[in-house]
CSV table of C-alpha atoms in Angstrom, one decimal:
chain,number,residue,atom,x,y,z
N,69,SER,CA,-5.2,14.5,-13.2
N,70,ASN,CA,-3.3,11.3,-13.7
N,71,ILE,CA,-4.2,8.1,-15.5
N,72,GLY,CA,-4.8,6.5,-12.1
N,73,ALA,CA,-2.3,6.8,-9.3
N,74,LYS,CA,-0.3,3.8,-10.6
N,75,GLU,CA,0.8,5.7,-13.7
N,76,ALA,CA,1.9,8.7,-11.7
N,77,VAL,CA,3.8,6.5,-9.2
N,78,PHE,CA,5.7,4.8,-12.1
N,79,HIS,CA,6.6,8.1,-13.9
N,80,PHE,CA,7.4,10.2,-10.9
N,81,PRO,CA,11.1,9.2,-10.6
N,82,LEU,CA,11.7,10.4,-14.2
N,83,ALA,CA,11.4,14.0,-13.0
N,84,PHE,CA,14.0,13.7,-10.1
N,85,VAL,CA,16.1,10.6,-10.4
N,86,ASN,CA,19.4,10.6,-12.4
N,87,PRO,CA,21.3,7.4,-13.2
N,88,GLY,CA,22.9,6.0,-10.1
N,89,ASP,CA,20.6,7.9,-7.7
N,90,TYR,CA,18.8,5.8,-5.0
N,91,VAL,CA,15.1,5.6,-4.2
N,92,LEU,CA,14.1,4.3,-0.8
N,93,MET,CA,11.1,2.0,-0.8
N,94,PRO,CA,9.2,-0.4,1.4
N,95,ASN,CA,9.7,-4.2,1.2
N,96,PRO,CA,7.1,-5.7,0.6
N,97,GLY,CA,5.9,-2.8,-1.6
N,98,TYR,CA,4.0,-1.8,-4.7
N,99,PRO,CA,6.0,-3.0,-7.8
N,100,PRO,CA,5.8,0.4,-9.6
N,101,TYR,CA,8.1,1.9,-6.9
N,102,GLU,CA,11.0,-0.3,-8.1
N,103,ARG,CA,10.1,-0.5,-11.7
N,104,GLY,CA,9.6,3.3,-12.1
N,105,THR,CA,13.0,3.8,-10.4
N,106,THR,CA,14.7,1.3,-12.7
N,107,PHE,CA,13.0,3.0,-15.7
N,108,ALA,CA,14.5,6.3,-14.7
N,109,GLY,CA,18.0,4.7,-14.3
N,110,GLY,CA,18.0,4.8,-10.5
N,111,LYS,CA,18.7,2.1,-7.9
N,112,ALA,CA,16.2,0.7,-5.4
N,113,TYR,CA,17.0,0.5,-1.7
N,114,PHE,CA,14.6,-1.8,0.0
N,115,MET,CA,13.4,-1.1,3.6
N,116,ASN,CA,12.1,-4.2,5.3
N,117,LEU,CA,8.7,-3.9,6.9
N,118,LEU,CA,8.7,-6.2,10.0
N,119,ALA,CA,6.1,-6.9,12.6
N,120,GLU,CA,8.5,-6.0,15.5
N,121,ASN,CA,8.5,-2.4,14.2
N,122,ASN,CA,4.8,-2.3,13.4
N,123,PHE,CA,5.6,-2.7,9.7
N,124,LEU,CA,7.2,0.8,9.7
N,125,PRO,CA,10.7,1.2,8.1
N,126,LYS,CA,13.6,2.0,10.3
N,127,LEU,CA,14.9,5.1,8.7
N,128,ASP,CA,17.8,5.5,11.1
N,129,GLU,CA,19.2,2.1,9.9
N,130,ILE,CA,19.7,3.2,6.3
N,131,PRO,CA,23.4,3.5,5.5
N,132,ALA,CA,24.7,7.1,5.4
N,133,GLU,CA,26.2,6.5,1.9
N,134,ILE,CA,22.8,5.4,0.6
N,135,VAL,CA,21.0,8.4,2.2
N,136,LYS,CA,23.5,10.8,0.5
N,137,LYS,CA,22.6,9.5,-2.9
N,138,SER,CA,18.8,9.2,-2.3
N,139,LYS,CA,16.3,11.4,-4.1
N,140,ILE,CA,12.9,9.9,-3.1
N,141,LEU,CA,11.5,8.1,-0.1
N,142,TRP,CA,8.3,6.1,-0.9
N,143,LEU,CA,5.8,5.5,1.9
N,144,ASN,CA,2.5,3.7,1.7
N,145,TYR,CA,0.1,3.9,4.6
N,146,PRO,CA,-2.4,2.4,5.3
N,147,ASN,CA,0.0,-0.2,3.9
N,148,ASN,CA,-0.5,-2.8,1.1
N,149,PRO,CA,0.1,-5.6,1.9
N,150,THR,CA,0.8,-5.4,5.7
N,151,THR,CA,-2.4,-3.3,6.5
N,152,ALA,CA,-0.3,-1.2,8.9
N,153,VAL,CA,-1.4,2.4,9.7
N,154,ALA,CA,1.3,5.0,10.2
N,155,THR,CA,1.3,7.1,13.4
N,156,LYS,CA,1.7,10.8,13.6
N,157,GLU,CA,5.0,10.3,15.3
N,158,PHE,CA,6.3,8.2,12.4
N,159,TYR,CA,5.2,10.7,9.8
N,160,LYS,CA,6.9,13.5,11.7
N,161,GLU,CA,10.1,11.3,11.8
N,162,ALA,CA,9.8,10.7,8.0
N,163,VAL,CA,9.3,14.4,7.2
N,164,ASP,CA,12.3,15.4,9.4
N,165,PHE,CA,14.4,12.7,7.8
N,166,CYS,CA,13.6,14.0,4.3
N,167,HIS,CA,14.0,17.6,5.2
N,168,ASP,CA,17.4,16.9,6.8
N,169,ASN,CA,18.7,15.0,3.7
N,170,ASN,CA,17.1,16.9,0.8
N,171,ILE,CA,14.9,13.9,-0.1
N,172,ILE,CA,11.4,14.1,-1.5
N,173,LEU,CA,8.8,12.3,0.6
N,174,ALA,CA,6.4,10.6,-1.8
N,175,SER,CA,3.5,9.2,0.1
N,176,ASP,CA,1.2,6.7,-1.8
N,177,GLU,CA,-2.1,7.0,0.0
N,178,PRO,CA,-4.9,5.2,-1.9
N,179,TYR,CA,-6.2,3.5,1.2
N,180,THR,CA,-6.7,6.5,3.5
N,181,GLU,CA,-10.5,6.1,3.3
N,182,ASN,CA,-10.4,2.3,3.9
N,183,TYR,CA,-10.4,2.0,7.7
N,184,TYR,CA,-12.5,0.2,10.3
N,185,ASP,CA,-12.6,2.5,13.3
N,186,GLU,CA,-14.0,6.0,13.1
N,187,ARG,CA,-12.0,7.0,16.1
N,188,ASN,CA,-8.7,6.2,14.4
N,189,LYS,CA,-8.8,7.5,10.9
N,190,PRO,CA,-5.5,7.2,9.0
N,191,LEU,CA,-3.5,10.4,8.7
N,192,SER,CA,-1.9,11.8,5.5
N,193,ALA,CA,1.7,12.9,5.3
N,194,LEU,CA,0.3,16.3,4.4
N,195,ASN,CA,-1.1,16.5,7.9
N,196,ILE,CA,2.5,17.0,9.0
N,197,SER,CA,4.0,19.2,6.2
N,198,LYS,CA,3.5,20.2,2.6
N,199,GLU,CA,7.1,21.2,2.2
N,200,GLY,CA,9.0,18.5,0.3
N,201,VAL,CA,6.0,16.2,0.5
N,202,VAL,CA,3.8,14.9,-2.3
N,203,VAL,CA,0.8,12.6,-1.9
N,204,PHE,CA,-0.5,10.2,-4.6
N,205,GLN,CA,-4.3,9.5,-4.5
N,206,SER,CA,-6.9,7.7,-6.6
N,207,LEU,CA,-10.5,6.6,-6.5
N,208,SER,CA,-9.7,3.0,-7.1
N,209,LYS,CA,-10.0,2.0,-3.4
N,210,ARG,CA,-12.2,4.8,-2.0
N,211,SER,CA,-14.9,4.5,-4.6
N,212,ASN,CA,-14.2,1.2,-6.3
N,213,MET,CA,-13.4,3.0,-9.6
N,214,THR,CA,-10.3,1.0,-10.5
N,215,CYS,CA,-11.0,0.8,-14.2
N,216,TYR,CA,-11.8,4.5,-14.6
N,217,ARG,CA,-8.1,5.3,-14.3
N,218,VAL,CA,-8.2,8.6,-12.5
N,219,GLY,CA,-5.9,9.9,-9.8
N,220,TRP,CA,-4.0,13.0,-8.7
N,221,VAL,CA,-0.9,14.3,-6.9
N,222,ALA,CA,-1.1,16.9,-4.2
N,223,GLY,CA,1.5,18.7,-2.0
N,224,ASP,CA,4.5,20.8,-2.6
N,225,GLU,CA,3.8,23.1,-5.5
N,226,ASN,CA,7.5,23.2,-6.6
N,227,ILE,CA,7.8,19.5,-6.8
N,228,ILE,CA,4.5,19.1,-8.7
N,229,SER,CA,5.5,21.8,-11.2
N,230,VAL,CA,8.6,19.8,-12.1
N,231,PHE,CA,6.6,16.6,-12.4
N,232,LYS,CA,4.1,18.4,-14.7
N,233,LYS,CA,6.9,19.0,-17.2
N,234,VAL,CA,7.4,15.3,-17.4
N,235,LYS,CA,3.8,14.4,-17.5
N,236,THR,CA,2.9,16.8,-20.4
N,237,ASN,CA,5.2,14.6,-22.5
N,238,ILE,CA,3.5,11.4,-21.5
N,239,ASP,CA,-0.3,12.0,-21.7
N,240,SER,CA,-2.9,14.8,-21.8
N,241,GLY,CA,-4.7,13.9,-18.6
N,242,THR,CA,-7.7,11.8,-17.9
N,243,CYS,CA,-10.6,12.4,-20.3
N,244,THR,CA,-13.1,15.0,-19.1
N,245,PHE,CA,-16.1,12.7,-18.7
N,246,ILE,CA,-14.1,10.5,-16.3
N,247,GLN,CA,-12.9,13.6,-14.4
N,248,ASP,CA,-16.6,14.6,-14.1
N,249,SER,CA,-17.3,11.1,-12.7
N,250,ALA,CA,-14.5,11.6,-10.2
N,251,ILE,CA,-15.8,15.0,-9.1
N,252,ALA,CA,-19.2,13.3,-8.5
N,253,ALA,CA,-17.6,10.5,-6.5
N,254,LEU,CA,-15.6,12.9,-4.4
N,255,SER,CA,-18.7,15.0,-3.7
N,256,ASP,CA,-20.4,12.0,-2.1
N,257,GLU,CA,-19.6,10.3,1.2
N,258,VAL,CA,-22.6,8.0,1.3
N,259,HIS,CA,-21.2,5.3,-1.0
N,260,VAL,CA,-17.8,5.4,0.8
N,261,GLU,CA,-19.4,4.9,4.2
N,262,GLN,CA,-21.3,1.9,2.8
N,263,PHE,CA,-18.2,0.4,1.3
N,264,ARG,CA,-16.5,0.7,4.8
N,265,ARG,CA,-19.5,-1.1,6.4
N,266,ASP,CA,-19.3,-3.8,3.8
N,267,TYR,CA,-15.5,-4.3,4.2
N,268,LYS,CA,-15.9,-4.5,8.0
N,269,ILE,CA,-18.5,-7.3,7.6
N,270,LYS,CA,-16.2,-9.1,5.2
N,271,ARG,CA,-13.2,-8.6,7.4
N,272,ASP,CA,-14.9,-9.9,10.5
N,273,LEU,CA,-16.3,-12.9,8.7
N,274,ILE,CA,-12.8,-14.0,7.5
N,275,ILE,CA,-11.0,-13.1,10.8
N,276,ARG,CA,-13.5,-15.2,12.8
N,277,ALA,CA,-13.0,-18.1,10.5
N,278,LEU,CA,-9.3,-17.9,10.6
N,279,THR,CA,-9.1,-17.6,14.4
N,280,SER,CA,-11.5,-20.4,14.9
N,281,ALA,CA,-9.2,-22.5,12.7
N,282,GLY,CA,-6.4,-21.8,15.1
N,283,LEU,CA,-4.6,-18.9,13.4
N,284,GLU,CA,-3.5,-15.6,15.0
N,285,ASN,CA,-5.9,-12.7,15.0
N,286,CYS,CA,-4.5,-10.4,12.3
N,287,ALA,CA,-7.5,-8.1,11.9
N,288,PRO,CA,-6.4,-5.0,9.9
N,289,LYS,CA,-6.9,-1.4,10.9
N,290,GLY,CA,-6.8,-0.2,7.4
N,291,THR,CA,-6.8,-1.2,3.6
N,292,ILE,CA,-8.9,-3.9,2.0
N,293,TYR,CA,-6.6,-6.8,2.9
N,294,ILE,CA,-5.7,-9.2,5.7
N,295,TRP,CA,-2.0,-9.8,6.2
N,296,GLN,CA,-2.4,-13.2,7.9
N,297,LYS,CA,0.5,-14.8,9.9
N,298,ILE,CA,0.7,-18.5,9.1
N,299,PRO,CA,1.7,-21.4,11.3
N,300,LYS,CA,5.3,-22.2,11.9
N,301,GLY,CA,6.7,-25.0,9.9
N,302,MET,CA,5.0,-23.9,6.6
N,303,THR,CA,6.2,-21.6,3.9
N,304,SER,CA,3.8,-19.0,2.6
N,305,VAL,CA,3.6,-20.8,-0.7
N,306,GLU,CA,2.8,-24.1,1.0
N,307,PHE,CA,0.0,-22.4,3.0
N,308,ALA,CA,-1.4,-20.7,-0.1
N,309,LYS,CA,-1.4,-24.1,-1.9
N,310,LYS,CA,-3.3,-25.7,1.0
N,311,LEU,CA,-6.0,-23.1,0.7
N,312,LEU,CA,-6.2,-23.8,-3.0
N,313,HIS,CA,-7.2,-27.4,-2.4
N,314,LYS,CA,-10.7,-28.1,-3.9
N,315,ASP,CA,-12.2,-28.5,-0.4
N,316,VAL,CA,-11.3,-24.9,0.4
N,317,ALA,CA,-10.7,-23.2,-2.9
N,318,VAL,CA,-9.7,-19.8,-1.4
N,319,VAL,CA,-7.1,-17.8,-3.3
N,320,THR,CA,-4.5,-15.9,-1.3
N,321,THR,CA,-1.2,-14.3,-2.3
N,322,PRO,CA,2.0,-15.8,-0.7
N,323,GLY,CA,3.9,-13.1,1.1
N,324,SER,CA,7.2,-14.3,-0.2
N,325,TRP,CA,6.0,-13.6,-3.8
N,326,ILE,CA,5.4,-9.9,-3.1
N,327,SER,CA,8.6,-9.1,-1.2
N,328,LYS,CA,12.3,-9.5,-1.8
N,329,GLU,CA,15.0,-11.1,0.3
N,330,VAL,CA,17.1,-8.3,1.8
N,331,ASN,CA,20.0,-8.9,4.2
N,332,GLY,CA,19.0,-12.6,4.4
N,333,ILE,CA,15.4,-11.8,5.3
N,334,ASN,CA,12.3,-12.0,3.1
N,335,PRO,CA,9.8,-10.0,5.2
N,336,GLY,CA,6.8,-11.5,3.4
N,337,GLU,CA,7.7,-15.0,4.3
N,338,GLY,CA,5.4,-16.3,7.0
N,339,TYR,CA,2.4,-14.4,5.7
N,340,VAL,CA,-0.3,-14.6,3.1
N,341,ARG,CA,-2.5,-11.8,1.9
N,342,PHE,CA,-6.3,-12.1,1.7
N,343,ALA,CA,-8.0,-9.5,-0.5
N,344,LEU,CA,-11.5,-8.7,0.8
N,345,VAL,CA,-12.8,-7.8,-2.7
N,346,PRO,CA,-15.4,-10.6,-3.2
N,347,THR,CA,-19.0,-10.0,-2.3
N,348,ILE,CA,-20.3,-10.5,1.3
N,349,ALA,CA,-22.0,-13.6,0.1
N,350,GLU,CA,-18.8,-15.0,-1.4
N,351,CYS,CA,-16.9,-14.2,1.8
N,352,LYS,CA,-19.5,-16.1,3.8
N,353,VAL,CA,-18.8,-19.2,1.7
N,354,ALA,CA,-15.1,-18.7,2.0
N,355,ALA,CA,-15.4,-18.3,5.8
N,356,GLU,CA,-17.3,-21.6,6.1
N,357,ARG,CA,-14.6,-23.4,4.2
N,358,LEU,CA,-11.8,-21.8,6.2
N,359,ARG,CA,-13.5,-22.5,9.5
N,360,ARG,CA,-13.2,-26.2,8.8
N,361,LEU,CA,-9.4,-26.1,8.7
N,362,ARG,CA,-7.4,-26.9,11.9
N,363,PHE,CA,-4.0,-25.4,12.6
N,364,LYS,CA,-3.9,-25.8,16.4
């Protein structure tokens, strides 16, 4: 077990990255991808996630000289913050890309059980292949067990055995009573189904409010977020500040704050992230306030 998936994500490059090696990662993306790479002496190569490509990275556009020096490809679907869900075709492309270039496919998948349509459940990279693939999971999103700090890595046994050699020098695993709690949570689907119903109610409340205010319908297929496109003529910071006004008092994260400018593009600009973590009652209050706004 890991001390949550976050700890494993941060330490994973220590097992495989030498100084000067590259790690390919999404932009916007989870900060430990970059910071773990830097900690291991590696270099981050950011892949912009853009709406025109359904927020999937264009692997064929990565320069050949970068690919040759790359050790790990990080993916994260369903994606934080864009809420995109990867297709089977994309996972197949990513697996083939990694196999062809001797790159480890590290798939960060804490949101695979956070979806809104039973007919379109998110896939795992392990549905395509176990060879050269490792998946990072936790109970933080599935079972709302964030502060328990328990997670795991699954996939290619050869890769995991190398990572174990690093991990044994860092910690001794999650304490056993928390592991017992994790086993109990994994043995129960009732609470997970209830969480999905609750998140759908909250998603629909906020989406209806935002669309009635004149914003584009950006209803997510997965995760616990809304990646909302904002009106033209405003920056994501300006929009977020507008929502912080006392008459609205709704907190969002400006997209430009959680992504980096690459090749003259900040892919998070033009968006804000809503987190659907408040209660249903709190989301109803937020929806009423948002509905009063006008962006048409």
